[in-house]
């Protein structure tokens, strides 16, 4: 038959050195910028953060951007600044990272889950409608894998009901929906610059908003509720004077991180272009395999291609997803899963009054998905080794 024995069955692996599923792209430019920030004498929130915020606003087309320490902080801060708190419900997806649900709980509100769309794996607007109650205050869609949610449908649900929309765009910097960048649709959009995301400050995040008053609340809210930060005060007549004018947190980004972020932002288009090249190669190879199905893009959207997720058709395989995942890893391909659904985590199950079986589309998808390596510094040879390993395993484990 000429079948190659998978490494997990005792054969030779496709790769000697494991390929991670994600890796940051950093060069000397970041080092130079970080050194400049260090040498400037001002290393925490200051002029570089302001410049970075201008850059994020310009990039996304949003009127204001406020930089914070993480996307989790961004979500918490945005929800709080929008007045969401105890007694309120926020509708979100079960197929996301824990941070999405946790941030809602930090604000004191209750995450209410709505099942996903089977094709895009984004929250399904029809399911959102079923979850709206008199306590619903906001919708919190997640642009899964960088593919924008159907924002027309989501805003169409939110606006007539007076609901707020806060987007988890941790995966989606640079994605567009109907020609406009993610960052300009909901009341607030939250980005992540964590190391594995499409651009990075090691840890970091930002909120984009259109409303000027809201932007001012976010700026104060990220720094103890003080309207002027230390940098601004340093230049004022009475640098010792400050007023805590609202409830605030300690979520300010540093100038060191912002300096790095500015360089990364300048490289974002080349990162996105390289992600596109790799995903197009994957799509071409994997769409030819009847054992797999691919995640579809939202109509009118251009994905930021943060994650490359394949879905196995379990009935076509002699091995289960977890065995295939382990087999891929044994081949030197560090595949992963995004995500274990929120309602299947013991903490959320106990807190949110949710049970296995509640979100069948999400649960079925979660048992079939595999995230393959995707990052700009992958070579064509790396991508080729991913394709080779997947094909090798499909050949070996397919039901004939
Ligand atoms: C990474 C991630 C977050 C959290 O981002 P941090 O910057 O690490 O706080 C939130 N939501 C999703 C979907 C993520 O992938």
CSV table of N, CA, C and O in Angstrom, one decimal, residues 119-227:
chain,number,residue,atom,x,y,z
A,119,UNK,N,-20.6,26.9,10.3
A,119,UNK,CA,-19.7,27.1,9.2
A,119,UNK,C,-18.5,28.0,9.6
A,119,UNK,O,-17.3,27.7,9.3
A,120,UNK,N,-18.8,29.1,10.3
A,120,UNK,CA,-17.7,30.0,10.6
A,120,UNK,C,-17.2,29.8,12.0
A,120,UNK,O,-16.1,30.3,12.4
A,121,UNK,N,-17.9,29.1,12.9
A,121,UNK,CA,-17.6,28.9,14.3
A,121,UNK,C,-17.7,30.2,15.1
A,121,UNK,O,-17.4,30.3,16.3
A,122,UNK,N,-18.3,31.3,14.5
A,122,UNK,CA,-18.6,32.5,15.2
A,122,UNK,C,-19.9,32.4,15.9
A,122,UNK,O,-20.7,31.6,15.5
A,123,UNK,N,-20.2,33.3,16.8
A,123,UNK,CA,-21.5,33.3,17.5
A,123,UNK,C,-22.6,33.4,16.4
A,123,UNK,O,-22.5,34.2,15.5
A,124,UNK,N,-23.7,32.7,16.6
A,124,UNK,CA,-24.8,32.7,15.6
A,124,UNK,C,-25.8,33.7,16.0
A,124,UNK,O,-26.4,33.6,17.1
A,125,UNK,N,-26.0,34.7,15.2
A,125,UNK,CA,-27.0,35.8,15.6
A,125,UNK,C,-28.4,35.3,15.9
A,125,UNK,O,-29.0,35.8,16.8
A,126,UNK,N,-28.8,34.2,15.3
A,126,UNK,CA,-30.1,33.7,15.6
A,126,UNK,C,-30.2,33.1,17.0
A,126,UNK,O,-31.2,33.2,17.7
A,127,UNK,N,-29.0,32.6,17.5
A,127,UNK,CA,-29.0,32.1,18.8
A,127,UNK,C,-28.9,33.2,19.8
A,127,UNK,O,-29.3,33.1,21.0
A,128,UNK,N,-28.2,34.3,19.4
A,128,UNK,CA,-28.2,35.5,20.3
A,128,UNK,C,-29.6,35.9,20.6
A,128,UNK,O,-29.9,36.2,21.8
A,129,UNK,N,-30.4,36.0,19.6
A,129,UNK,CA,-31.8,36.5,19.8
A,129,UNK,C,-32.5,35.7,20.9
A,129,UNK,O,-33.3,36.2,21.7
A,130,UNK,N,-32.3,34.4,20.9
A,130,UNK,CA,-33.0,33.5,21.8
A,130,UNK,C,-32.5,33.8,23.2
A,130,UNK,O,-33.2,33.3,24.2
A,131,UNK,N,-31.4,34.4,23.4
A,131,UNK,CA,-30.8,34.5,24.8
A,131,UNK,C,-31.1,35.9,25.4
A,131,UNK,O,-30.6,36.2,26.5
A,132,UNK,N,-31.7,36.7,24.6
A,132,UNK,CA,-32.0,38.1,25.2
A,132,UNK,C,-33.1,38.1,26.2
A,132,UNK,O,-34.1,37.5,25.9
A,133,UNK,N,-32.8,38.7,27.3
A,133,UNK,CA,-33.8,38.8,28.4
A,133,UNK,C,-33.9,40.3,28.8
A,133,UNK,O,-33.1,41.1,28.3
A,134,UNK,N,-34.8,40.7,29.7
A,134,UNK,CA,-34.8,42.1,30.1
A,134,UNK,C,-33.5,42.5,30.8
A,134,UNK,O,-33.3,43.7,30.9
A,135,UNK,N,-32.7,41.5,31.3
A,135,UNK,CA,-31.5,41.9,31.9
A,135,UNK,C,-30.3,42.0,30.9
A,135,UNK,O,-29.2,42.5,31.3
A,136,UNK,N,-30.5,41.6,29.7
A,136,UNK,CA,-29.4,41.7,28.7
A,136,UNK,C,-29.0,43.2,28.5
A,136,UNK,O,-29.9,44.0,28.2
A,137,UNK,N,-27.7,43.4,28.7
A,137,UNK,CA,-27.3,44.8,28.5
A,137,UNK,C,-26.3,44.9,27.3
A,137,UNK,O,-26.2,46.0,26.7
A,138,UNK,N,-25.6,43.9,27.0
A,138,UNK,CA,-24.6,44.0,25.9
A,138,UNK,C,-24.5,42.6,25.2
A,138,UNK,O,-24.7,41.6,25.7
A,139,UNK,N,-23.9,42.7,24.0
A,139,UNK,CA,-23.5,41.6,23.2
A,139,UNK,C,-22.0,41.6,23.1
A,139,UNK,O,-21.4,42.7,22.9
A,140,UNK,N,-21.4,40.5,23.2
A,140,UNK,CA,-19.9,40.4,23.2
A,140,UNK,C,-19.4,39.4,22.2
A,140,UNK,O,-19.1,38.3,22.6
A,141,UNK,N,-19.5,39.7,20.9
A,141,UNK,CA,-19.0,38.8,19.9
A,141,UNK,C,-17.5,38.6,19.9
A,141,UNK,O,-16.8,39.6,20.2
A,142,UNK,N,-17.0,37.5,19.5
A,142,UNK,CA,-15.6,37.2,19.4
A,142,UNK,C,-15.3,36.9,17.9
A,142,UNK,O,-16.0,36.0,17.4
A,143,UNK,N,-14.4,37.6,17.3
A,143,UNK,CA,-14.1,37.3,15.9
A,143,UNK,C,-13.1,36.1,15.9
A,143,UNK,O,-11.9,36.2,15.9
A,144,UNK,N,-13.7,34.9,15.8
A,144,UNK,CA,-13.0,33.7,16.0
A,144,UNK,C,-11.9,33.5,14.9
A,144,UNK,O,-12.2,33.4,13.7
A,145,UNK,N,-10.7,33.3,15.4
A,145,UNK,CA,-9.6,33.0,14.4
A,145,UNK,C,-9.3,34.2,13.5
A,145,UNK,O,-8.5,34.1,12.6
A,146,UNK,N,-9.9,35.4,13.8
A,146,UNK,CA,-9.6,36.6,13.0
A,146,UNK,C,-10.6,36.8,12.0
A,146,UNK,O,-10.6,37.8,11.3
A,147,UNK,N,-11.6,35.9,11.9
A,147,UNK,CA,-12.7,36.1,10.9
A,147,UNK,C,-13.8,36.8,11.5
A,147,UNK,O,-14.4,36.4,12.5
A,148,UNK,N,-14.1,38.1,11.0
A,148,UNK,CA,-15.2,38.9,11.6
A,148,UNK,C,-16.5,38.2,11.7
A,148,UNK,O,-16.9,37.4,10.8
A,149,UNK,N,-17.2,38.4,12.8
A,149,UNK,CA,-18.6,38.0,13.0
A,149,UNK,C,-19.4,38.8,11.9
A,149,UNK,O,-19.0,39.8,11.4
A,150,UNK,N,-20.6,38.3,11.8
A,150,UNK,CA,-21.6,39.0,10.9
A,150,UNK,C,-22.1,40.3,11.6
A,150,UNK,O,-23.1,40.3,12.4
A,151,UNK,N,-21.3,41.4,11.4
A,151,UNK,CA,-21.6,42.6,12.2
A,151,UNK,C,-22.9,43.3,11.9
A,151,UNK,O,-23.5,43.9,12.7
A,152,UNK,N,-23.3,43.1,10.6
A,152,UNK,CA,-24.6,43.7,10.2
A,152,UNK,C,-25.7,43.0,11.1
A,152,UNK,O,-26.6,43.7,11.6
A,153,UNK,N,-25.7,41.7,11.2
A,153,UNK,CA,-26.7,41.0,11.9
A,153,UNK,C,-26.6,41.3,13.4
A,153,UNK,O,-27.6,41.6,14.0
A,154,UNK,N,-25.4,41.4,13.9
A,154,UNK,CA,-25.2,41.7,15.3
A,154,UNK,C,-25.7,43.1,15.7
A,154,UNK,O,-26.4,43.3,16.7
A,155,UNK,N,-25.3,44.1,14.9
A,155,UNK,CA,-25.7,45.5,15.2
A,155,UNK,C,-27.2,45.6,14.9
A,155,UNK,O,-27.9,46.4,15.6
A,156,UNK,N,-27.7,44.8,14.0
A,156,UNK,CA,-29.1,44.8,13.7
A,156,UNK,C,-30.0,44.2,14.9
A,156,UNK,O,-31.1,44.6,15.1
A,157,UNK,N,-29.4,43.4,15.7
A,157,UNK,CA,-30.0,42.9,16.9
A,157,UNK,C,-29.9,43.9,18.0
A,157,UNK,O,-30.8,44.2,18.7
A,158,UNK,N,-28.7,44.5,18.1
A,158,UNK,CA,-28.4,45.3,19.3
A,158,UNK,C,-29.1,46.7,19.2
A,158,UNK,O,-29.7,47.1,20.2
A,159,UNK,N,-29.0,47.3,18.1
A,159,UNK,CA,-29.5,48.7,18.0
A,159,UNK,C,-31.0,48.9,18.3
A,159,UNK,O,-31.3,49.7,19.2
A,160,UNK,N,-31.9,48.2,17.7
A,160,UNK,CA,-33.3,48.4,18.0
A,160,UNK,C,-33.6,48.1,19.5
A,160,UNK,O,-34.6,48.7,20.0
A,161,UNK,N,-32.8,47.3,20.1
A,161,UNK,CA,-33.1,46.9,21.5
A,161,UNK,C,-32.3,47.8,22.5
A,161,UNK,O,-32.4,47.6,23.7
A,162,UNK,N,-31.5,48.7,22.0
A,162,UNK,CA,-30.7,49.5,22.9
A,162,UNK,C,-29.6,48.8,23.6
A,162,UNK,O,-29.2,49.2,24.7
A,163,UNK,N,-29.1,47.7,23.0
A,163,UNK,CA,-28.0,46.9,23.6
A,163,UNK,C,-26.7,47.4,23.2
A,163,UNK,O,-26.5,47.9,22.1
A,164,UNK,N,-25.7,47.4,24.1
A,164,UNK,CA,-24.4,47.7,23.7
A,164,UNK,C,-23.6,46.6,23.1
A,164,UNK,O,-24.0,45.4,23.3
A,165,UNK,N,-22.6,46.9,22.3
A,165,UNK,CA,-21.8,45.9,21.6
A,165,UNK,C,-20.3,46.1,22.0
A,165,UNK,O,-19.8,47.2,21.7
A,166,UNK,N,-19.7,45.1,22.6
A,166,UNK,CA,-18.3,45.2,22.9
A,166,UNK,C,-17.7,44.0,22.2
A,166,UNK,O,-18.1,42.8,22.4
A,167,UNK,N,-16.7,44.2,21.3
A,167,UNK,CA,-16.2,43.1,20.5
A,167,UNK,C,-14.8,42.6,21.1
A,167,UNK,O,-14.0,43.4,21.5
A,168,UNK,N,-14.7,41.3,21.2
A,168,UNK,CA,-13.4,40.7,21.5
A,168,UNK,C,-12.7,40.4,20.2
A,168,UNK,O,-13.0,39.5,19.4
A,169,UNK,N,-11.8,41.4,19.9
A,169,UNK,CA,-11.1,41.3,18.6
A,169,UNK,C,-9.6,40.9,18.9
A,169,UNK,O,-8.7,41.3,18.2
A,170,UNK,N,-9.4,40.0,19.9
A,170,UNK,CA,-8.1,39.6,20.2
A,170,UNK,C,-7.4,39.0,19.0
A,170,UNK,O,-6.2,39.0,18.9
A,171,UNK,N,-8.2,38.4,18.1
A,171,UNK,CA,-7.6,37.7,16.9
A,171,UNK,C,-7.6,38.6,15.7
A,171,UNK,O,-7.2,38.1,14.6
A,172,UNK,N,-8.2,39.7,15.8
A,172,UNK,CA,-8.8,40.4,14.5
A,172,UNK,C,-8.2,41.7,14.2
A,172,UNK,O,-8.7,42.4,13.3
A,173,UNK,N,-7.0,42.1,14.7
A,173,UNK,CA,-6.4,43.3,14.3
A,173,UNK,C,-6.1,43.2,12.8
A,173,UNK,O,-5.5,42.2,12.4
A,174,UNK,N,-6.6,44.1,12.0
A,174,UNK,CA,-6.3,44.1,10.5
A,174,UNK,C,-7.4,43.4,9.7
A,174,UNK,O,-7.4,43.5,8.5
A,175,UNK,N,-8.4,42.8,10.4
A,175,UNK,CA,-9.5,42.1,9.7
A,175,UNK,C,-10.4,43.2,9.2
A,175,UNK,O,-10.5,44.3,9.8
A,176,UNK,N,-11.2,43.0,8.1
A,176,UNK,CA,-12.2,43.9,7.7
A,176,UNK,C,-13.5,43.3,7.5
A,176,UNK,O,-13.6,42.0,7.2
A,177,UNK,N,-14.6,44.1,7.6
A,177,UNK,CA,-15.9,43.6,7.4
A,177,UNK,C,-16.6,44.7,6.5
A,177,UNK,O,-16.6,45.8,6.8
A,178,UNK,N,-17.0,44.2,5.3
A,178,UNK,CA,-17.6,45.1,4.3
A,178,UNK,C,-16.7,46.3,4.1
A,178,UNK,O,-17.2,47.5,4.1
A,179,UNK,N,-15.4,46.1,4.0
A,179,UNK,CA,-14.5,47.2,3.6
A,179,UNK,C,-14.0,48.0,4.7
A,179,UNK,O,-13.1,48.9,4.5
A,180,UNK,N,-14.5,47.9,5.9
A,180,UNK,CA,-14.0,48.7,7.1
A,180,UNK,C,-13.3,47.8,8.1
A,180,UNK,O,-13.7,46.6,8.3
A,181,UNK,N,-12.3,48.3,8.7
A,181,UNK,CA,-11.5,47.5,9.7
A,181,UNK,C,-12.3,47.3,10.9
A,181,UNK,O,-13.1,48.1,11.4
A,182,UNK,N,-12.1,46.1,11.5
A,182,UNK,CA,-12.6,45.8,12.8
A,182,UNK,C,-12.0,46.8,13.8
A,182,UNK,O,-10.8,47.1,13.8
A,183,UNK,N,-12.9,47.4,14.6
A,183,UNK,CA,-12.5,48.5,15.5
A,183,UNK,C,-13.5,49.7,15.4
A,183,UNK,O,-13.4,50.6,16.2
A,184,UNK,N,-14.4,49.6,14.4
A,184,UNK,CA,-15.3,50.7,14.2
A,184,UNK,C,-16.7,50.3,14.3
A,184,UNK,O,-17.6,51.1,14.0
A,185,UNK,N,-17.0,49.1,14.6
A,185,UNK,CA,-18.4,48.6,14.6
A,185,UNK,C,-19.2,48.8,15.9
A,185,UNK,O,-20.2,49.5,15.9
A,186,UNK,N,-18.8,48.1,16.9
A,186,UNK,CA,-19.5,48.1,18.2
A,186,UNK,C,-19.2,49.4,19.0
A,186,UNK,O,-18.5,50.3,18.5
A,187,UNK,N,-19.7,49.5,20.2
A,187,UNK,CA,-19.4,50.6,21.1
A,187,UNK,C,-18.0,50.6,21.5
A,187,UNK,O,-17.4,51.7,21.8
A,188,UNK,N,-17.4,49.4,21.6
A,188,UNK,CA,-16.0,49.3,22.0
A,188,UNK,C,-15.4,48.0,21.4
A,188,UNK,O,-16.1,47.0,21.3
A,189,UNK,N,-14.2,48.1,20.9
A,189,UNK,CA,-13.5,46.9,20.3
A,189,UNK,C,-12.2,46.7,21.1
A,189,UNK,O,-11.5,47.6,21.2
A,190,UNK,N,-12.0,45.4,21.5
A,190,UNK,CA,-10.9,45.1,22.3
A,190,UNK,C,-9.9,44.2,21.6
A,190,UNK,O,-10.2,43.2,21.1
A,191,UNK,N,-8.6,44.7,21.6
A,191,UNK,CA,-7.6,44.0,20.9
A,191,UNK,C,-6.6,43.4,21.9
A,191,UNK,O,-6.4,44.0,22.9
A,192,UNK,N,-5.9,42.4,21.4
A,192,UNK,CA,-4.8,41.8,22.3
A,192,UNK,C,-3.5,41.9,21.5
A,192,UNK,O,-3.4,41.6,20.3
A,193,UNK,N,-2.4,42.2,22.3
A,193,UNK,CA,-1.1,42.2,21.7
A,193,UNK,C,-0.2,41.2,22.5
A,193,UNK,O,1.0,41.4,22.7
A,194,UNK,N,-0.9,40.1,23.0
A,194,UNK,CA,-0.2,39.0,23.7
A,194,UNK,C,0.8,38.4,22.6
A,194,UNK,O,0.6,38.5,21.4
A,195,UNK,N,1.8,37.7,23.2
A,195,UNK,CA,2.8,37.1,22.3
A,195,UNK,C,2.3,36.3,21.1
A,195,UNK,O,2.9,36.4,20.0
A,196,UNK,N,1.3,35.5,21.3
A,196,UNK,CA,0.9,34.7,20.1
A,196,UNK,C,0.0,35.4,19.1
A,196,UNK,O,-0.3,34.8,18.1
A,197,UNK,N,-0.5,36.6,19.4
A,197,UNK,CA,-1.4,37.3,18.5
A,197,UNK,C,-0.8,37.8,17.3
A,197,UNK,O,0.4,37.7,17.1
A,198,UNK,N,-1.6,38.5,16.4
A,198,UNK,CA,-1.1,38.9,15.1
A,198,UNK,C,0.0,39.9,15.1
A,198,UNK,O,0.8,40.1,14.2
A,199,UNK,N,0.0,40.7,16.2
A,199,UNK,CA,1.1,41.6,16.5
A,199,UNK,C,1.2,41.7,18.0
A,199,UNK,O,0.3,41.5,18.7
A,200,UNK,N,2.4,42.0,18.5
A,200,UNK,CA,2.6,41.8,19.9
A,200,UNK,C,3.4,42.9,20.6
A,200,UNK,O,4.3,43.5,20.0
A,201,UNK,N,3.1,43.1,21.9
A,201,UNK,CA,3.9,43.9,22.8
A,201,UNK,C,4.3,43.0,23.9
A,201,UNK,O,4.6,43.5,25.0
A,202,UNK,N,4.4,41.8,23.7
A,202,UNK,CA,4.6,40.7,24.7
A,202,UNK,C,3.3,40.5,25.5
A,202,UNK,O,2.7,39.4,25.4
A,203,UNK,N,2.9,41.5,26.2
A,203,UNK,CA,1.5,41.5,26.8
A,203,UNK,C,1.0,42.9,26.5
A,203,UNK,O,1.8,43.9,26.6
A,204,UNK,N,-0.2,43.0,26.1
A,204,UNK,CA,-0.8,44.3,25.9
A,204,UNK,C,-2.1,44.2,25.2
A,204,UNK,O,-2.6,43.2,24.8
A,205,UNK,N,-2.8,45.4,25.2
A,205,UNK,CA,-4.1,45.4,24.5
A,205,UNK,C,-4.5,46.8,24.3
A,205,UNK,O,-3.8,47.8,24.6
A,206,UNK,N,-5.7,47.0,23.6
A,206,UNK,CA,-6.2,48.3,23.3
A,206,UNK,C,-7.7,48.2,23.2
A,206,UNK,O,-8.2,47.2,22.8
A,207,UNK,N,-8.4,49.3,23.5
A,207,UNK,CA,-9.8,49.5,23.2
A,207,UNK,C,-9.9,50.6,22.2
A,207,UNK,O,-9.3,51.7,22.4
A,208,UNK,N,-10.7,50.4,21.1
A,208,UNK,CA,-11.1,51.5,20.2
A,208,UNK,C,-12.5,51.8,20.4
A,208,UNK,O,-13.4,50.9,20.6
A,209,UNK,N,-12.8,53.1,20.4
A,209,UNK,CA,-14.2,53.6,20.5
A,209,UNK,C,-14.3,54.9,19.6
A,209,UNK,O,-13.4,55.5,19.2
A,210,UNK,N,-15.6,55.2,19.4
A,210,UNK,CA,-15.9,56.4,18.6
A,210,UNK,C,-16.2,57.6,19.6
A,210,UNK,O,-16.0,58.7,19.2
A,211,UNK,N,-16.8,57.2,20.7
A,211,UNK,CA,-17.3,58.3,21.6
A,211,UNK,C,-16.2,58.9,22.4
A,211,UNK,O,-15.5,58.2,23.1
A,212,UNK,N,-16.2,60.2,22.4
A,212,UNK,CA,-15.1,61.0,23.1
A,212,UNK,C,-15.2,60.9,24.6
A,212,UNK,O,-14.2,60.7,25.3
A,213,UNK,N,-16.4,61.0,25.1
A,213,UNK,CA,-16.6,60.8,26.6
A,213,UNK,C,-16.2,59.5,27.1
A,213,UNK,O,-15.5,59.3,28.1
A,214,UNK,N,-16.5,58.5,26.3
A,214,UNK,CA,-16.2,57.1,26.6
A,214,UNK,C,-14.6,56.9,26.6
A,214,UNK,O,-14.1,56.3,27.5
A,215,UNK,N,-14.0,57.5,25.6
A,215,UNK,CA,-12.5,57.4,25.5
A,215,UNK,C,-11.9,58.0,26.8
A,215,UNK,O,-11.0,57.5,27.3
A,216,UNK,N,-12.4,59.2,27.2
A,216,UNK,CA,-11.9,59.8,28.4
A,216,UNK,C,-12.1,59.0,29.6
A,216,UNK,O,-11.2,58.9,30.5
A,217,UNK,N,-13.3,58.3,29.7
A,217,UNK,CA,-13.5,57.4,30.8
A,217,UNK,C,-12.5,56.2,30.8
A,217,UNK,O,-12.1,55.7,31.9
A,218,UNK,N,-12.2,55.7,29.6
A,218,UNK,CA,-11.2,54.6,29.5
A,218,UNK,C,-9.8,55.0,29.9
A,218,UNK,O,-9.1,54.3,30.6
A,219,UNK,N,-9.5,56.3,29.5
A,219,UNK,CA,-8.1,56.8,29.9
A,219,UNK,C,-8.0,56.9,31.4
A,219,UNK,O,-7.0,56.5,32.0
A,220,UNK,N,-9.0,57.4,32.0
A,220,UNK,CA,-9.0,57.5,33.5
A,220,UNK,C,-9.1,56.2,34.1
A,220,UNK,O,-8.4,55.9,35.0
A,221,UNK,N,-10.0,55.3,33.6
A,221,UNK,CA,-10.2,54.0,34.2
A,221,UNK,C,-9.0,53.1,34.1
A,221,UNK,O,-8.9,52.2,35.0
A,222,UNK,N,-8.2,53.3,33.2
A,222,UNK,CA,-7.0,52.4,33.1
A,222,UNK,C,-5.9,52.8,34.1
A,222,UNK,O,-4.9,52.2,34.3
A,223,UNK,N,-6.1,54.0,34.7
A,223,UNK,CA,-5.1,54.6,35.6
A,223,UNK,C,-5.7,55.1,36.9
A,223,UNK,O,-5.8,56.3,37.1
A,224,UNK,N,-6.3,54.2,37.7
A,224,UNK,CA,-6.8,54.5,39.0
A,224,UNK,C,-8.0,55.5,39.0
A,224,UNK,O,-8.4,56.0,40.0
A,225,UNK,N,-8.6,55.8,37.8
A,225,UNK,CA,-9.6,56.8,37.7
A,225,UNK,C,-9.1,58.2,37.8
A,225,UNK,O,-9.9,59.2,38.1
A,226,UNK,N,-7.8,58.4,37.5
A,226,UNK,CA,-7.2,59.7,37.5
A,226,UNK,C,-7.2,60.2,36.0
A,226,UNK,O,-6.7,59.5,35.2
A,227,UNK,N,-7.7,61.4,35.8
A,227,UNK,CA,-7.8,61.9,34.4
A,227,UNK,C,-6.5,62.2,33.8
A,227,UNK,O,-6.4,62.2,32.6
